[in-house]
Coordinates of N, CA and C in Angstrom, one line a residue:
X1 N 132.9 -0.4 10.6 CA 133.6 -0.7 11.8 C 132.5 -1.1 12.8
X2 N 132.8 -2.2 13.5 CA 131.9 -2.8 14.5 C 131.8 -1.9 15.7
X3 N 130.6 -1.8 16.2 CA 130.3 -0.9 17.4 C 130.8 -1.6 18.6
X4 N 131.5 -0.8 19.4 CA 132.1 -1.3 20.7 C 130.9 -1.6 21.7
X5 N 130.9 -2.8 22.2 CA 129.8 -3.1 23.2 C 130.1 -2.5 24.5
X6 N 129.1 -1.9 25.2 CA 129.2 -1.3 26.5 C 129.7 -2.4 27.5
X7 N 130.4 -2.0 28.5 CA 130.9 -2.9 29.5 C 130.1 -2.7 30.8
X8 N 129.9 -3.7 31.5 CA 129.2 -3.6 32.8 C 130.2 -4.1 33.9
X9 N 129.8 -4.0 35.2 CA 130.7 -4.4 36.3 C 131.2 -5.8 36.2
X10 N 130.4 -6.7 35.5 CA 130.8 -8.1 35.4 C 132.0 -8.2 34.5
X11 N 132.1 -7.4 33.5 CA 133.3 -7.4 32.6 C 134.6 -7.1 33.5
X12 N 134.5 -6.2 34.4 CA 135.6 -5.8 35.2 C 135.9 -7.0 36.2
X13 N 134.9 -7.7 36.7 CA 135.1 -8.8 37.6 C 135.8 -9.9 36.8
X14 N 135.3 -10.2 35.5 CA 135.9 -11.2 34.7 C 137.3 -10.9 34.4
X15 N 137.6 -9.7 34.1 CA 139.0 -9.3 33.8 C 139.9 -9.5 34.9
X16 N 139.5 -9.2 36.1 CA 140.3 -9.5 37.3 C 140.6 -10.9 37.5
X17 N 139.6 -11.8 37.3 CA 139.8 -13.2 37.4 C 140.7 -13.7 36.3
X18 N 140.5 -13.2 35.1 CA 141.3 -13.7 34.0 C 142.8 -13.5 34.3
X19 N 143.2 -12.4 34.9 CA 144.6 -12.1 35.2 C 145.1 -13.0 36.4
X20 N 144.2 -13.5 37.2 CA 144.7 -14.3 38.4 C 144.5 -15.8 38.3
X21 N 143.7 -16.2 37.4 CA 143.3 -17.7 37.4 C 143.5 -18.3 36.1
X22 N 144.5 -19.2 36.0 CA 144.8 -19.8 34.7 C 143.7 -20.9 34.4
X23 N 143.3 -21.0 33.2 CA 142.3 -22.0 32.8 C 140.9 -21.5 33.0
X24 N 140.8 -20.2 33.3 CA 139.5 -19.6 33.6 C 138.8 -19.3 32.3
X25 N 137.5 -19.6 32.3 CA 136.6 -19.4 31.1 C 135.8 -18.1 31.3
X26 N 136.2 -17.0 30.7 CA 135.5 -15.8 30.9 C 134.0 -15.8 30.5
X27 N 133.7 -16.5 29.5 CA 132.3 -16.6 29.0 C 131.4 -17.3 30.0
X28 N 131.9 -18.4 30.6 CA 131.1 -19.1 31.6 C 131.0 -18.2 32.9
X29 N 132.1 -17.6 33.3 CA 132.0 -16.8 34.5 C 131.1 -15.6 34.3
X30 N 131.2 -14.9 33.2 CA 130.4 -13.8 32.9 C 128.9 -14.1 32.8
X31 N 128.6 -15.2 32.2 CA 127.2 -15.6 32.1 C 126.6 -16.0 33.5
X32 N 127.4 -16.7 34.3 CA 126.8 -17.2 35.6 C 126.7 -16.0 36.5
X33 N 127.7 -15.1 36.5 CA 127.6 -13.9 37.4 C 126.5 -13.0 37.0
X34 N 126.2 -12.9 35.7 CA 125.1 -12.0 35.2 C 123.8 -12.7 35.6
X35 N 123.6 -14.0 35.4 CA 122.4 -14.7 35.8 C 122.1 -14.4 37.3
X36 N 123.2 -14.6 38.1 CA 123.0 -14.3 39.5 C 122.6 -12.9 39.8
X37 N 123.2 -11.9 39.1 CA 122.9 -10.5 39.3 C 121.5 -10.2 39.0
X38 N 121.0 -10.8 37.9 CA 119.6 -10.6 37.4 C 118.7 -11.2 38.5
X39 N 119.0 -12.4 38.9 CA 118.2 -13.1 40.0 C 118.1 -12.2 41.2
X40 N 119.2 -11.7 41.7 CA 119.2 -10.9 42.9 C 118.4 -9.6 42.7
X41 N 118.5 -9.0 41.5 CA 117.8 -7.8 41.2 C 116.3 -8.0 41.3
X42 N 115.8 -9.1 40.6 CA 114.4 -9.4 40.6 C 113.9 -9.8 42.0
X43 N 114.7 -10.5 42.8 CA 114.3 -10.8 44.2 C 114.1 -9.6 45.0
X44 N 115.1 -8.6 44.9 CA 115.0 -7.4 45.6 C 113.8 -6.6 45.2
X45 N 113.6 -6.5 43.9 CA 112.5 -5.7 43.4 C 111.2 -6.3 43.9
X46 N 111.0 -7.6 43.8 CA 109.8 -8.3 44.3 C 109.7 -8.1 45.8
X47 N 110.7 -8.2 46.5 CA 110.6 -8.1 48.0 C 110.1 -6.7 48.3
X48 N 110.6 -5.7 47.6 CA 110.1 -4.3 47.8 C 108.6 -4.2 47.5
X49 N 108.3 -4.8 46.4 CA 106.8 -4.7 45.9 C 106.0 -5.4 47.0
X50 N 106.4 -6.6 47.4 CA 105.6 -7.4 48.4 C 105.5 -6.6 49.7
X51 N 106.7 -6.0 50.1 CA 106.7 -5.2 51.3 C 105.7 -4.1 51.3
X52 N 105.5 -3.5 50.2 CA 104.5 -2.4 50.1 C 103.1 -2.9 50.5
X53 N 102.9 -4.2 50.4 CA 101.6 -4.8 50.7 C 101.6 -5.5 52.1
X54 N 102.7 -5.4 52.8 CA 102.9 -6.1 54.1 C 103.2 -7.5 54.0
X55 N 103.7 -8.0 52.8 CA 104.0 -9.4 52.6 C 105.6 -9.5 52.5
X56 N 106.1 -10.6 53.1 CA 107.5 -10.9 52.8 C 107.5 -11.9 51.7
X57 N 108.7 -12.1 51.1 CA 108.8 -13.1 50.0 C 108.4 -14.5 50.4
X58 N 108.6 -14.9 51.6 CA 108.1 -16.2 52.0 C 106.6 -16.3 52.0
X59 N 106.0 -15.3 52.5 CA 104.5 -15.3 52.6 C 103.9 -15.3 51.2
X60 N 104.5 -14.5 50.3 CA 104.1 -14.4 48.9 C 104.3 -15.8 48.2
X61 N 105.4 -16.4 48.4 CA 105.7 -17.7 47.8 C 104.7 -18.7 48.3
X62 N 104.3 -18.7 49.6 CA 103.4 -19.7 50.1 C 102.0 -19.4 49.5
X63 N 101.5 -18.2 49.5 CA 100.2 -17.8 48.9 C 100.2 -18.2 47.4
X64 N 101.3 -17.9 46.7 CA 101.4 -18.2 45.3 C 101.3 -19.7 45.0
X65 N 102.0 -20.4 45.8 CA 102.0 -21.9 45.7 C 100.6 -22.5 46.0
X66 N 99.9 -21.9 47.0 CA 98.6 -22.3 47.3 C 97.6 -22.0 46.2
X67 N 97.7 -20.8 45.7 CA 96.7 -20.3 44.8 C 96.9 -20.8 43.3
X68 N 98.0 -21.5 43.1 CA 98.1 -22.1 41.7 C 97.8 -23.6 41.8
X69 N 97.3 -24.0 43.0 CA 96.8 -25.4 43.1 C 95.5 -25.5 42.3
X70 N 95.2 -26.7 41.8 CA 93.9 -26.8 41.1 C 92.8 -26.4 42.1
X71 N 91.7 -25.9 41.5 CA 90.5 -25.5 42.3 C 90.1 -26.7 43.1
X72 N 89.8 -26.5 44.4 CA 89.4 -25.3 45.1 C 90.6 -24.6 45.8
X73 N 91.8 -24.7 45.3 CA 93.0 -24.1 45.9 C 93.2 -24.4 47.3
X74 N 93.3 -25.7 47.6 CA 93.5 -26.1 49.0 C 94.5 -27.3 48.9
X75 N 95.2 -27.4 50.1 CA 96.3 -28.4 50.2 C 96.6 -28.6 51.6
X76 N 97.5 -29.5 51.9 CA 98.0 -29.7 53.3 C 99.3 -28.9 53.5
X77 N 99.6 -28.6 54.8 CA 100.9 -28.0 55.1 C 102.1 -28.8 54.6
X78 N 102.0 -30.1 54.7 CA 103.2 -30.9 54.2 C 103.3 -30.8 52.7
X79 N 102.2 -30.8 52.0 CA 102.3 -30.6 50.5 C 102.8 -29.2 50.1
X80 N 102.4 -28.2 50.9 CA 102.9 -26.9 50.6 C 104.4 -26.8 50.9
X81 N 104.8 -27.4 52.0 CA 106.2 -27.3 52.3 C 107.0 -28.0 51.2
X82 N 106.6 -29.1 50.7 CA 107.3 -29.8 49.6 C 107.3 -28.9 48.4
X83 N 106.2 -28.3 48.0 CA 106.1 -27.5 46.8 C 107.0 -26.2 46.9
X84 N 107.1 -25.7 48.1 CA 107.9 -24.5 48.3 C 109.4 -24.8 48.6
X85 N 109.7 -26.1 48.7 CA 111.1 -26.5 49.0 C 111.6 -26.0 50.3
X86 N 110.7 -26.1 51.3 CA 111.1 -25.7 52.7 C 110.7 -26.9 53.6
X87 N 111.2 -26.8 54.9 CA 110.9 -27.8 55.9 C 109.5 -27.6 56.3
X88 N 108.9 -28.7 57.0 CA 107.6 -28.5 57.5 C 107.6 -27.5 58.6
X89 N 108.6 -27.4 59.4 CA 108.7 -26.4 60.5 C 108.7 -25.0 59.9
X90 N 109.4 -24.8 58.8 CA 109.4 -23.5 58.2 C 108.0 -23.2 57.6
X91 N 107.4 -24.2 57.1 CA 106.0 -23.9 56.6 C 105.1 -23.6 57.7
X92 N 105.2 -24.2 58.8 CA 104.4 -23.9 60.0 C 104.5 -22.4 60.3
X93 N 105.7 -21.9 60.3 CA 105.9 -20.5 60.6 C 105.3 -19.6 59.6
X94 N 105.5 -20.0 58.3 CA 104.8 -19.2 57.2 C 103.3 -19.2 57.4
X95 N 102.8 -20.3 57.7 CA 101.3 -20.4 57.8 C 100.8 -19.7 59.0
X96 N 101.5 -19.7 60.1 CA 101.2 -19.0 61.3 C 101.0 -17.5 60.9
X97 N 102.0 -17.0 60.2 CA 102.0 -15.6 59.8 C 100.8 -15.3 58.9
X98 N 100.5 -16.2 57.9 CA 99.4 -15.9 57.0 C 98.1 -16.1 57.7
X99 N 98.0 -16.9 58.6 CA 96.7 -17.0 59.4 C 96.5 -15.7 60.2
X100 N 97.6 -15.2 60.8 CA 97.6 -14.0 61.6 C 97.1 -12.8 60.7
X101 N 97.6 -12.8 59.5 CA 97.2 -11.8 58.5 C 95.8 -12.0 57.9
X102 N 95.2 -13.1 58.3 CA 93.9 -13.5 57.7 C 93.9 -13.8 56.2
X103 N 95.0 -14.3 55.7 CA 95.2 -14.6 54.3 C 94.9 -16.1 54.0
X104 N 95.0 -16.9 55.0 CA 94.7 -18.3 54.9 C 94.0 -18.8 56.1
X105 N 93.3 -20.0 55.9 CA 92.8 -20.7 57.1 C 93.4 -22.1 57.1
X106 N 93.4 -22.6 58.4 CA 93.9 -24.0 58.6 C 92.7 -24.7 59.3
X107 N 92.1 -25.7 58.7 CA 91.0 -26.4 59.3 C 91.2 -27.9 59.2
X108 N 90.6 -28.6 60.1 CA 90.7 -30.0 60.1 C 89.9 -30.5 59.0
X109 N 90.4 -31.6 58.3 CA 89.6 -32.2 57.2 C 88.4 -32.9 57.8
X110 N 87.2 -32.7 57.4 CA 86.0 -33.3 57.9 C 86.0 -34.8 57.8
X111 N 86.8 -35.3 56.8 CA 86.9 -36.8 56.6 C 87.9 -37.4 57.4
X112 N 88.9 -36.7 57.8 CA 90.0 -37.2 58.6 C 90.6 -36.1 59.5
X113 N 90.1 -36.0 60.7 CA 90.3 -34.8 61.6 C 91.8 -34.7 61.9
X114 N 92.6 -35.7 61.6 CA 94.1 -35.6 61.9 C 94.8 -34.8 60.8
X115 N 94.1 -34.6 59.7 CA 94.6 -34.0 58.5 C 94.2 -32.5 58.5
X116 N 95.1 -31.6 58.2 CA 94.8 -30.2 58.2 C 94.8 -29.7 56.7
X117 N 93.8 -28.9 56.4 CA 93.6 -28.4 55.1 C 93.9 -26.8 55.1
X118 N 94.7 -26.4 54.3 CA 95.0 -24.9 54.2 C 94.2 -24.4 53.0
X119 N 93.5 -23.3 53.2 CA 92.8 -22.6 52.1 C 93.0 -21.1 52.2
X120 N 93.0 -20.5 51.0 CA 93.2 -19.0 51.0 C 91.9 -18.4 51.4
X121 N 92.0 -17.2 52.0 CA 90.8 -16.4 52.2 C 90.6 -15.4 51.0
X122 N 89.5 -14.7 51.0 CA 89.3 -13.7 50.0 C 90.4 -12.6 50.1
X123 N 90.7 -12.2 51.3 CA 91.8 -11.2 51.5 C 93.1 -11.8 51.0
X124 N 93.3 -13.0 51.2 CA 94.6 -13.7 50.7 C 94.6 -13.7 49.2
X125 N 93.5 -14.0 48.6 CA 93.5 -14.0 47.1 C 93.7 -12.6 46.6
X126 N 93.1 -11.6 47.2 CA 93.2 -10.2 46.8 C 94.7 -9.7 46.9
X127 N 95.3 -9.9 48.1 CA 96.7 -9.5 48.2 C 97.7 -10.2 47.3
X128 N 97.4 -11.5 47.1 CA 98.3 -12.2 46.2 C 98.1 -11.7 44.8
X129 N 96.9 -11.3 44.3 CA 96.7 -10.8 43.0 C 97.5 -9.4 42.9
X130 N 97.4 -8.6 43.9 CA 98.1 -7.3 43.9 C 99.6 -7.5 43.8
X131 N 100.1 -8.4 44.6 CA 101.5 -8.7 44.6 C 102.0 -9.2 43.3
X132 N 101.2 -10.1 42.7 CA 101.5 -10.7 41.4 C 101.6 -9.6 40.3
X133 N 100.6 -8.7 40.4 CA 100.6 -7.6 39.4 C 101.8 -6.7 39.5
X134 N 102.2 -6.4 40.8 CA 103.4 -5.6 41.0 C 104.7 -6.4 40.5
X135 N 104.7 -7.7 40.8 CA 105.9 -8.5 40.4 C 106.0 -8.5 38.8
X136 N 104.9 -8.7 38.2 CA 104.9 -8.8 36.7 C 105.4 -7.5 36.1
X137 N 105.0 -6.4 36.6 CA 105.5 -5.1 36.1 C 107.0 -5.0 36.3
X138 N 107.5 -5.3 37.5 CA 108.9 -5.2 37.7 C 109.7 -6.2 36.9
X139 N 109.2 -7.4 36.7 CA 109.9 -8.5 35.9 C 109.9 -8.0 34.4
X140 N 108.9 -7.4 33.9 CA 108.9 -6.9 32.6 C 109.9 -5.8 32.4
X141 N 110.0 -5.0 33.4 CA 111.0 -3.9 33.4 C 112.4 -4.4 33.3
X142 N 112.6 -5.5 34.0 CA 114.0 -6.1 34.0 C 114.4 -6.5 32.6
X143 N 113.5 -7.1 31.8 CA 113.8 -7.5 30.4 C 113.4 -6.5 29.3
X144 N 113.0 -5.3 29.7 CA 112.6 -4.3 28.8 C 113.6 -3.9 27.8
X145 N 114.9 -4.1 28.1 CA 116.0 -3.7 27.2 C 116.1 -4.7 26.0
X146 N 115.4 -5.8 26.1 CA 115.5 -6.8 25.0 C 114.3 -6.7 24.1
X147 N 114.5 -7.0 22.8 CA 113.4 -7.1 21.9 C 112.7 -8.5 22.1
X148 N 111.5 -8.6 21.5 CA 110.7 -9.9 21.7 C 111.6 -11.0 21.2
X149 N 112.2 -10.8 20.0 CA 113.1 -11.9 19.4 C 114.2 -12.3 20.4
X150 N 114.8 -11.3 21.0 CA 115.9 -11.5 22.0 C 115.4 -12.3 23.2
X151 N 114.2 -12.0 23.7 CA 113.6 -12.7 24.8 C 113.4 -14.1 24.4
X152 N 112.9 -14.4 23.2 CA 112.7 -15.8 22.8 C 114.0 -16.5 22.7
X153 N 115.0 -15.8 22.2 CA 116.4 -16.4 22.1 C 116.9 -16.7 23.5
X154 N 116.8 -15.8 24.4 CA 117.3 -15.9 25.7 C 116.6 -17.1 26.4
X155 N 115.3 -17.2 26.3 CA 114.6 -18.4 26.8 C 115.0 -19.7 26.2
X156 N 115.3 -19.7 25.0 CA 115.7 -21.0 24.3 C 117.1 -21.4 24.9
X157 N 118.0 -20.5 25.0 CA 119.3 -20.8 25.6 C 119.2 -21.2 27.0
X158 N 118.5 -20.5 27.8 CA 118.3 -20.9 29.3 C 117.6 -22.2 29.4
X159 N 116.6 -22.5 28.5 CA 116.0 -23.8 28.6 C 117.0 -24.9 28.3
X160 N 117.9 -24.7 27.4 CA 118.9 -25.7 27.1 C 119.7 -26.0 28.3
X161 N 120.1 -25.0 29.0 CA 120.9 -25.1 30.2 C 120.1 -25.9 31.3
X162 N 118.9 -25.5 31.5 CA 118.0 -26.2 32.5 C 117.8 -27.6 32.1
X163 N 117.5 -27.9 30.9 CA 117.4 -29.3 30.5 C 118.7 -30.1 30.7
X164 N 119.8 -29.5 30.4 CA 121.1 -30.1 30.7 C 121.3 -30.4 32.1
X165 N 120.8 -29.6 33.0 CA 120.9 -29.8 34.5 C 120.1 -31.0 34.9
X166 N 119.0 -31.2 34.2 CA 118.0 -32.2 34.6 C 118.4 -33.6 34.2
X167 N 119.4 -33.8 33.3 CA 119.8 -35.1 32.9 C 120.9 -35.7 33.7

């Protein structure tokens, strides 16, 4: 006899929709609601972890984007804004906060004084590394219920979806 699979709150959500909406695809709804729930869980867990270090998610995102730039880890505010998918005004606010925390510097480019260069400080590198380590632990915990083979399978399926979105 096949083992009955446990139900989660999404199954209840899907069942309510199934009763009220004709043409509803329960597998699509279930998958998308679960992806959203996982995303919200990871974001909340990371926000908590970053908060323990005095960082908000926006500050972490900016530091992370800056520190994954090729050495010497420097860029312009406009390039950071584009990479973080935020407006230049939003990036200015983020950078103001990071400068206030002494995690980045903004300096004029010696070759073109109109251009501003953003660089991480040692303190910025250190807090980013701490935040990253906390995030990695929480992210691993999120997928700990899966075997390595299941994680590979999940990634393959999600990759197919992402590639389908890009075409």
